[in-house]
Amino acid sequence: MFPLFSANYVDNYWIKDRTFFSDMKLGLENAALGMELSGLHNWQIKPFNTTNFYDTNSLFTQFFTMAAQNAQIMTQNMFCGLPGMNFQFPTLPGVATPEVSGTKEKPEKEAKEDLTDEQKEQFDSLKEEFNNLYDSYNELDDATKKALGLDGILKTAKRAYDSKNNNKPESMQKCINDLKTAIDEISNKNLVKILDKVKPDAIERDTRVEPLYNKDTDKELIKGLVYGDGTGVPVITKDNIILELDTTMGTRGGKSIVRVLTEHEDADDKELVESVTFISNALLDRASKEDVKDAKGVIKAKGELAAALEKYKDEVDAENKKAIVDAFENLYKEIKLELARKQDETNLEKIEDLPDELKAKYVDENGNLKEEFRINEKETINFLNGIKKDWVQASEIKTSGFSNITTFANITEPEKADEGEQEDDKEADKGKEATDSKPNFFTRTWNKVCEFFSTLGNMETNTDVCDPSFFHIKRQ
């Protein structure tokens, strides 16, 4: 039979040494206490069986903890009449001695004693209202609270609530009002921080694609890169085609890969036709993915590209080349818009979990996200209109539910006026020219700069549809 534990003697010099006590009686009482604890202090427990079925370590730990608590209480009672003797029981080997504060637990917030019963009842009701309001925000996850600035707001509110002067219905009502006001004043900049943006496809751009944009690249090499000959990995796939178009058309202000290939002098050669077909099918495959396939705009654009592709394969002429380029780029546009709308819908679902007072800041009377919080759709529209001016037109934006067209970049909202109004406008313009025929130096300089960059843009692209957004700066 193995013993359940073995014992090791532990140095107990602190029990024997009584020189720091000036009172002999006190020293004797300490010695008596040491005798009572000697069995506890001079042994170390080494468990023999630590299985879940018979865990001696847990049993002895519980015993030691209870003994330590009782010893602390006895010690405090022993020295309660001696001022300045803030005795703290020494830590036992292997046992965490519980902290014992010199003050009692803070009592629950109570109303002032001299209040009437009705006032006390009102105070308790307001106290419950405050706690419910406070808890509804405090229960949010730490990341959300930090982004919104709620951590500081709640800390200030709790400090006001705990104040000793908060003991009347008026002061408790002020705590509630101040908390609501602070929440109501959270800036839109902070509110946007908890909204997520469209995540880019988790893939890096394939740098092998660069030769495809050079019109001098051999058509055999183009087809080899497009089909992945030799490597088995095509440079353009359904997984990276959106990233590729974002980079070349958006970031670089260049042309789409299909537009470049159809502009080759020998664009009707078999190798280039097959390359355009392969890349178009890659975009069609991307449009068939789960995240966008059910969108009406995507479905319509897919059909248009498929039809244009069939005509292009039958005959490569100017009309069919333009049709496939337009259909290809339009499908890219519809995919981008749908991804943006999807993410904004997800953000709306995320807001559903917020307290009502905070949720009301995000949604309109119909329960839809307000314009300023539809960050993905707005950003995507501005991005697309930076690629092609008025690519997403004002009428389309209004149909989507946006009312303030001026918040979007590079959009010209059509204005209608009758002939009489137009004549009046012309006369007004003539009058303005007469009075302001010579703009000031800064205005004239700025206009020249705009003309220079506009000309430069047309030289680089040879077409107006791919001008970067900077080239559309409105002159004074």
Coordinates of C-alpha atoms in Angstrom, one line a residue, residues 40-466:
L40 CA -0.7 23.1 8.5
H41 CA 2.5 25.0 8.0
N42 CA 5.1 22.2 8.5
W43 CA 3.7 19.8 5.9
Q44 CA 3.8 19.8 2.1
I45 CA 1.3 17.7 0.3
K46 CA 2.4 15.5 -2.6
P47 CA -0.7 13.8 -4.1
F48 CA -0.4 10.1 -5.0
N49 CA -3.5 9.9 -7.1
T50 CA -4.5 12.9 -9.2
T51 CA -7.1 11.3 -11.5
N52 CA -10.5 12.9 -11.9
F53 CA -12.0 10.0 -10.0
Y54 CA -10.0 10.6 -6.8
D55 CA -8.2 13.9 -6.9
T56 CA -6.4 14.2 -3.6
N57 CA -4.6 17.4 -4.7
S58 CA -8.0 19.2 -5.0
L59 CA -9.2 17.9 -1.7
F60 CA -6.1 19.0 0.2
T61 CA -6.0 22.3 -1.6
Q62 CA -9.6 23.0 -0.5
F63 CA -8.7 22.0 3.0
F64 CA -5.7 24.3 3.1
T65 CA -7.6 27.3 1.7
M66 CA -10.4 27.0 4.3
A67 CA -7.8 26.7 7.1
A68 CA -6.0 29.8 5.8
Q69 CA -9.2 31.8 5.8
N70 CA -10.1 30.7 9.4
A71 CA -6.5 31.5 10.6
Q72 CA -6.8 35.0 9.0
I73 CA -10.1 35.6 10.8
M74 CA -8.6 34.4 14.1
T75 CA -5.6 36.7 13.7
Q76 CA -7.7 39.8 12.9
N77 CA -9.9 39.1 16.0
M78 CA -6.8 38.8 18.1
F79 CA -5.3 42.1 17.1
C80 CA -8.5 44.1 16.6
G81 CA -7.9 46.2 19.7
L82 CA -4.3 47.2 18.8
P83 CA -4.1 50.3 16.6
G84 CA -1.7 50.2 13.7
M85 CA -1.4 46.4 13.8
N86 CA -2.5 45.6 10.2
F87 CA -1.6 41.9 10.5
Q88 CA -1.5 39.9 7.2
F89 CA -1.3 36.1 7.5
P90 CA 1.8 34.8 5.7
T91 CA 1.3 32.8 2.5
L92 CA 1.3 29.1 3.0
P93 CA 3.3 26.8 0.7
G94 CA 1.2 25.8 -2.3
V95 CA -1.9 27.6 -1.1
A96 CA -3.1 31.0 -2.4
T97 CA -4.1 33.0 0.6
P98 CA -7.2 35.0 -0.2
E99 CA -6.9 38.8 -0.2
V100 CA -8.6 40.4 2.8
S101 CA -9.4 44.0 2.4
G102 CA -9.6 46.4 5.3
T103 CA -12.9 47.7 4.0
K104 CA -16.2 46.0 3.6
E105 CA -17.8 45.5 0.2
K106 CA -19.3 48.6 -1.2
P107 CA -23.0 48.8 -0.4
E108 CA -25.6 49.1 -3.1
K109 CA -26.5 52.6 -4.2
E110 CA -29.1 53.9 -1.8
A111 CA -31.3 57.0 -1.7
K112 CA -30.7 59.8 0.7
E113 CA -32.3 59.0 4.1
D114 CA -34.3 62.2 4.5
L115 CA -36.2 61.6 1.2
T116 CA -39.9 60.7 1.2
D117 CA -41.0 57.2 0.4
E118 CA -42.2 58.4 -3.0
Q119 CA -38.9 60.0 -3.8
K120 CA -37.0 56.8 -2.7
E121 CA -39.3 54.7 -4.9
Q122 CA -38.6 57.1 -7.8
F123 CA -34.9 56.9 -7.1
D124 CA -34.9 53.1 -7.2
S125 CA -36.8 53.1 -10.5
L126 CA -34.4 55.5 -12.1
K127 CA -31.5 53.5 -10.7
E128 CA -32.8 50.4 -12.4
E129 CA -33.3 52.4 -15.7
F130 CA -29.7 53.5 -15.5
N131 CA -28.3 50.1 -14.8
N132 CA -30.3 48.6 -17.7
L133 CA -29.1 51.3 -20.1
Y134 CA -25.5 51.0 -18.9
D135 CA -25.5 47.1 -19.1
S136 CA -27.0 47.2 -22.7
Y137 CA -23.8 49.0 -23.9
N138 CA -21.4 47.4 -21.5
E139 CA -22.3 44.0 -22.9
L140 CA -21.0 44.8 -26.3
D141 CA -17.6 43.3 -27.2
D142 CA -14.5 45.2 -26.3
A143 CA -13.5 45.9 -29.9
T144 CA -16.9 47.5 -30.7
K145 CA -16.8 49.6 -27.5
K146 CA -13.3 50.8 -28.2
A147 CA -14.1 51.7 -31.9
L148 CA -17.2 53.7 -30.9
G149 CA -15.5 55.4 -27.9
L150 CA -18.0 53.7 -25.6
D151 CA -15.3 52.6 -23.2
G152 CA -14.6 56.1 -22.1
I153 CA -18.3 57.1 -22.1
L154 CA -19.2 54.2 -19.9
K155 CA -16.3 54.9 -17.5
T156 CA -17.5 58.5 -17.1
A157 CA -21.1 57.4 -16.6
K158 CA -20.1 54.8 -13.9
R159 CA -18.0 57.4 -12.1
A160 CA -21.0 59.8 -11.9
Y161 CA -23.3 56.9 -10.8
D162 CA -20.9 55.9 -8.0
S163 CA -20.6 59.5 -6.7
K164 CA -21.6 59.9 -3.1
N165 CA -23.7 63.0 -4.2
N166 CA -25.8 60.7 -6.5
N167 CA -28.5 59.9 -3.9
K168 CA -31.5 61.8 -5.1
P169 CA -33.9 61.2 -8.1
E170 CA -32.6 64.4 -9.8
S171 CA -29.0 63.3 -9.7
M172 CA -29.9 59.8 -10.9
Q173 CA -31.9 61.3 -13.8
K174 CA -28.9 63.4 -14.7
C175 CA -26.7 60.3 -14.9
I176 CA -29.2 58.8 -17.3
N177 CA -29.5 62.0 -19.4
D178 CA -25.7 62.5 -19.6
L179 CA -25.2 58.9 -20.7
K180 CA -27.8 59.2 -23.4
T181 CA -26.4 62.5 -24.6
A182 CA -22.9 61.1 -24.8
I183 CA -24.1 58.2 -26.8
D184 CA -26.1 60.4 -29.1
E185 CA -23.0 62.6 -29.7
I186 CA -20.9 59.7 -31.0
S187 CA -19.4 60.9 -34.3
N188 CA -20.1 59.3 -37.7
K189 CA -16.4 58.8 -38.0
N190 CA -16.5 56.4 -35.0
L191 CA -19.8 54.8 -36.1
V192 CA -18.2 53.9 -39.4
K193 CA -15.3 52.1 -37.6
I194 CA -17.3 49.1 -36.8
L195 CA -18.5 48.6 -40.4
D196 CA -16.6 46.1 -42.5
K197 CA -15.4 46.7 -46.1
V198 CA -15.4 44.3 -49.0
K199 CA -12.5 41.9 -48.5
P200 CA -10.3 41.5 -51.6
D201 CA -9.9 38.1 -53.1
A202 CA -7.3 36.3 -51.0
I203 CA -4.8 35.9 -53.9
E204 CA -1.8 37.9 -55.1
R205 CA -1.6 39.5 -58.5
D206 CA 0.2 37.2 -61.0
T207 CA 3.1 39.4 -62.3
R208 CA 3.5 37.2 -65.4
V209 CA 0.5 39.0 -66.8
E210 CA 2.4 42.2 -67.6
P211 CA 3.5 41.2 -71.2
L212 CA -0.2 40.9 -72.1
Y213 CA -0.5 44.6 -72.0
N214 CA 2.3 45.2 -74.5
K215 CA 1.0 45.3 -78.0
D216 CA 4.4 44.1 -79.3
T217 CA 4.2 40.8 -77.4
D218 CA 4.1 37.7 -79.7
K219 CA 0.6 36.2 -80.0
E220 CA 2.0 32.7 -79.3
L221 CA 3.4 34.0 -76.0
I222 CA 0.1 35.7 -75.2
K223 CA -1.8 32.5 -75.7
G224 CA 0.8 30.5 -73.7
L225 CA 0.4 32.9 -70.7
V226 CA -3.4 33.0 -70.9
Y227 CA -3.7 29.2 -71.0
G228 CA -0.8 28.5 -68.6
D229 CA 1.2 26.5 -71.1
G230 CA 4.3 25.0 -69.5
T231 CA 3.2 25.9 -66.0
G232 CA -0.3 24.6 -66.0
V233 CA -1.4 27.8 -64.2
P234 CA -3.1 30.5 -66.4
V235 CA -2.2 34.1 -65.5
I236 CA -5.9 35.1 -65.5
T237 CA -8.4 32.9 -63.6
K238 CA -11.8 33.4 -62.0
D239 CA -10.1 33.9 -58.7
N240 CA -7.8 36.8 -59.7
I241 CA -9.6 38.5 -62.6
I242 CA -11.4 41.1 -60.4
L243 CA -8.1 41.9 -58.7
E244 CA -6.4 42.3 -62.1
L245 CA -9.1 44.6 -63.4
D246 CA -9.0 46.6 -60.2
T247 CA -5.3 47.1 -60.6
T248 CA -5.0 47.9 -64.3
M249 CA -8.2 49.9 -64.8
G250 CA -8.6 51.4 -61.3
T251 CA -5.2 51.8 -59.7
R252 CA -3.2 52.4 -62.9
G253 CA -5.9 54.1 -65.0
G254 CA -5.2 51.8 -67.9
K255 CA -7.3 49.5 -70.2
S256 CA -8.9 46.2 -69.5
I257 CA -7.0 43.2 -70.7
V258 CA -9.7 42.3 -73.3
R259 CA -9.6 45.9 -74.6
V260 CA -5.8 45.7 -75.1
L261 CA -6.0 42.3 -76.9
T262 CA -8.7 43.4 -79.3
E263 CA -6.7 46.5 -80.2
H264 CA -3.8 44.3 -81.7
E265 CA -3.3 44.8 -85.4
D266 CA -3.7 41.0 -85.8
A267 CA -6.6 40.8 -83.4
D268 CA -8.5 38.4 -85.7
D269 CA -5.7 35.8 -85.5
K270 CA -6.7 32.5 -83.9
E271 CA -4.4 32.8 -80.9
L272 CA -5.7 36.2 -79.9
V273 CA -9.3 35.2 -80.4
E274 CA -8.8 32.2 -78.2
S275 CA -7.1 34.3 -75.5
V276 CA -10.0 36.8 -75.4
T277 CA -12.4 33.9 -75.2
F278 CA -10.5 32.3 -72.3
I279 CA -10.3 35.6 -70.3
S280 CA -14.0 36.3 -71.0
N281 CA -15.0 32.8 -69.8
A282 CA -12.9 33.5 -66.6
L283 CA -15.0 36.5 -65.8
L284 CA -18.2 34.6 -66.6
D285 CA -17.0 31.9 -64.2
R286 CA -16.4 34.6 -61.5
A287 CA -19.9 35.9 -62.1
S288 CA -21.3 32.4 -61.4
K289 CA -19.8 32.3 -57.9
E290 CA -22.2 32.1 -55.0
D291 CA -21.7 35.6 -53.7
V292 CA -22.9 37.4 -56.9
K293 CA -24.7 34.9 -59.1
D294 CA -28.3 35.8 -58.1
A295 CA -28.0 39.5 -58.6
K296 CA -30.2 40.8 -61.4
G297 CA -27.5 43.1 -62.8
V298 CA -25.0 40.3 -62.8
I299 CA -27.4 37.9 -64.5
K300 CA -28.2 40.5 -67.2
A301 CA -24.6 41.4 -67.8
K302 CA -23.6 37.7 -68.0
G303 CA -26.1 37.1 -70.8
E304 CA -24.8 40.1 -72.7
L305 CA -21.2 39.0 -72.5
A306 CA -22.1 35.4 -73.5
A307 CA -23.9 36.7 -76.5
A308 CA -21.2 39.1 -77.5
L309 CA -18.6 36.4 -77.2
E310 CA -20.4 34.1 -79.6
K311 CA -20.6 36.9 -82.2
Y312 CA -16.9 37.8 -81.6
K313 CA -15.8 34.2 -82.2
D314 CA -17.8 34.0 -85.4
E315 CA -16.5 37.2 -86.9
V316 CA -13.8 39.6 -85.6
D317 CA -14.9 43.0 -86.9
A318 CA -14.9 46.5 -85.3
E319 CA -18.5 46.2 -84.2
N320 CA -18.1 42.8 -82.5
K321 CA -14.8 43.9 -80.9
K322 CA -16.4 46.9 -79.3
A323 CA -19.4 44.8 -78.2
I324 CA -17.3 42.3 -76.4
V325 CA -15.2 44.9 -74.7
D326 CA -18.2 46.8 -73.5
A327 CA -20.0 43.6 -72.3
F328 CA -16.8 42.4 -70.5
E329 CA -16.2 45.6 -68.7
N330 CA -19.9 46.0 -67.8
L331 CA -20.0 42.6 -66.2
Y332 CA -16.9 43.6 -64.1
K333 CA -18.8 46.7 -63.0
E334 CA -21.9 44.7 -62.0
I335 CA -19.9 42.2 -60.0
K336 CA -18.1 45.1 -58.2
L337 CA -21.5 46.7 -57.3
E338 CA -23.0 43.5 -56.1
L339 CA -20.1 42.7 -53.8
A340 CA -20.4 46.2 -52.3
R341 CA -24.2 45.8 -51.8
K342 CA -23.7 42.4 -50.2
Q343 CA -21.2 43.8 -47.7
D344 CA -23.5 46.6 -46.8
E345 CA -26.3 44.1 -46.2
T346 CA -23.9 42.2 -43.9
N347 CA -23.2 45.4 -42.0
L348 CA -26.9 46.0 -41.6
E349 CA -27.2 42.5 -40.0
K350 CA -24.3 43.4 -37.7
I351 CA -26.1 46.5 -36.6
E352 CA -29.2 44.5 -35.6
D353 CA -27.3 43.4 -32.5
L354 CA -26.7 46.9 -31.2
P355 CA -28.9 48.6 -28.6
D356 CA -31.9 50.4 -30.0
E357 CA -30.6 53.9 -29.3
L358 CA -27.3 53.2 -31.2
K359 CA -29.0 51.2 -34.0
A360 CA -31.3 54.2 -34.7
K361 CA -28.2 56.2 -35.7
Y362 CA -27.4 53.8 -38.6
V363 CA -30.8 53.2 -40.2
D364 CA -33.5 55.3 -41.8
E365 CA -37.3 55.1 -41.2
N366 CA -37.5 52.1 -43.5
G367 CA -34.9 50.1 -41.6
N368 CA -32.3 50.5 -44.3
L369 CA -28.8 51.8 -43.9
K370 CA -28.5 55.5 -44.2
E371 CA -26.5 56.8 -47.1
E372 CA -23.5 57.8 -45.0
F373 CA -23.2 54.2 -43.7
R374 CA -23.5 52.4 -47.1
I375 CA -19.7 52.8 -47.3
N376 CA -19.1 49.9 -49.7
E377 CA -21.6 50.9 -52.3
K378 CA -20.6 54.6 -52.2
E379 CA -16.9 53.8 -52.3
T380 CA -17.4 51.4 -55.2
I381 CA -19.5 53.9 -57.2
N382 CA -16.8 56.5 -56.8
F383 CA -14.1 54.0 -57.7
L384 CA -15.9 53.0 -60.9
N385 CA -16.6 56.5 -61.9
G386 CA -12.9 57.3 -61.4
I387 CA -12.3 54.7 -64.1
K388 CA -14.9 56.0 -66.5
K389 CA -16.7 59.2 -66.0
D390 CA -20.4 58.6 -65.3
W391 CA -20.0 54.9 -65.6
V392 CA -22.6 54.6 -62.8
Q393 CA -25.0 57.3 -63.8
A394 CA -27.0 59.6 -61.5
S395 CA -30.2 57.8 -62.4
E396 CA -28.8 54.4 -61.4
I397 CA -27.6 55.8 -58.1
K398 CA -31.0 57.3 -57.3
T399 CA -32.6 53.9 -58.2
S400 CA -30.3 52.3 -55.7
G401 CA -31.7 54.6 -53.0
F402 CA -29.2 57.4 -52.8
S403 CA -30.6 60.9 -52.8
N404 CA -27.6 63.1 -52.4
I405 CA -25.9 62.8 -55.8
T406 CA -23.3 65.4 -55.0
T407 CA -21.6 63.0 -52.5
F408 CA -20.3 60.9 -55.5
A409 CA -17.3 61.8 -57.5
N410 CA -17.3 62.4 -61.3
I411 CA -21.0 62.3 -61.7
T412 CA -22.9 64.7 -64.0
E413 CA -26.5 64.9 -63.1
P414 CA -28.5 65.8 -66.2
E415 CA -30.4 69.1 -65.9
K416 CA -33.5 69.9 -67.9
A417 CA -34.6 73.4 -68.8
D418 CA -37.0 74.9 -71.4
E419 CA -35.8 77.1 -74.2
G420 CA -36.7 80.3 -72.4
E421 CA -34.6 79.4 -69.4
Q422 CA -31.7 78.4 -71.7
E423 CA -31.8 81.8 -73.5
D424 CA -31.8 83.5 -70.1
D425 CA -28.8 81.4 -69.0
K426 CA -26.9 82.4 -72.2
E427 CA -27.6 86.1 -71.6
A428 CA -26.4 85.7 -68.0
D429 CA -23.2 84.0 -69.2
K430 CA -22.5 86.8 -71.7
G431 CA -22.9 89.3 -68.9
K432 CA -20.6 87.4 -66.7
E433 CA -18.0 87.2 -69.5
A434 CA -18.2 90.9 -70.0
T435 CA -17.7 91.7 -66.3
D436 CA -15.1 89.0 -65.7
S437 CA -13.4 88.7 -69.0
K438 CA -9.9 88.5 -67.4
P439 CA -9.7 85.9 -64.6
N440 CA -7.2 86.5 -61.9
F441 CA -3.7 85.0 -62.1
F442 CA -4.4 81.9 -59.9
T443 CA -7.6 81.0 -61.8
R444 CA -5.8 81.2 -65.2
T445 CA -2.9 79.1 -63.9
W446 CA -5.2 76.5 -62.6
N447 CA -7.1 76.3 -65.9
K448 CA -3.9 75.8 -67.8
V449 CA -2.9 73.0 -65.4
C450 CA -6.2 71.2 -66.0
E451 CA -5.9 71.6 -69.7
F452 CA -2.4 70.1 -69.6
F453 CA -3.4 67.0 -67.6
S454 CA -6.5 66.5 -69.7
T455 CA -4.4 66.6 -72.9
L456 CA -1.9 64.2 -71.3
G457 CA -4.6 61.8 -70.4
N458 CA -6.0 61.7 -73.9
M459 CA -2.5 61.1 -75.3
E460 CA -1.9 58.2 -73.0
T461 CA -5.2 56.5 -73.4
N462 CA -6.3 57.7 -76.9
T463 CA -9.8 57.5 -75.6
D464 CA -11.9 59.4 -73.0
V465 CA -13.4 56.3 -71.4
C466 CA -10.4 55.3 -69.3

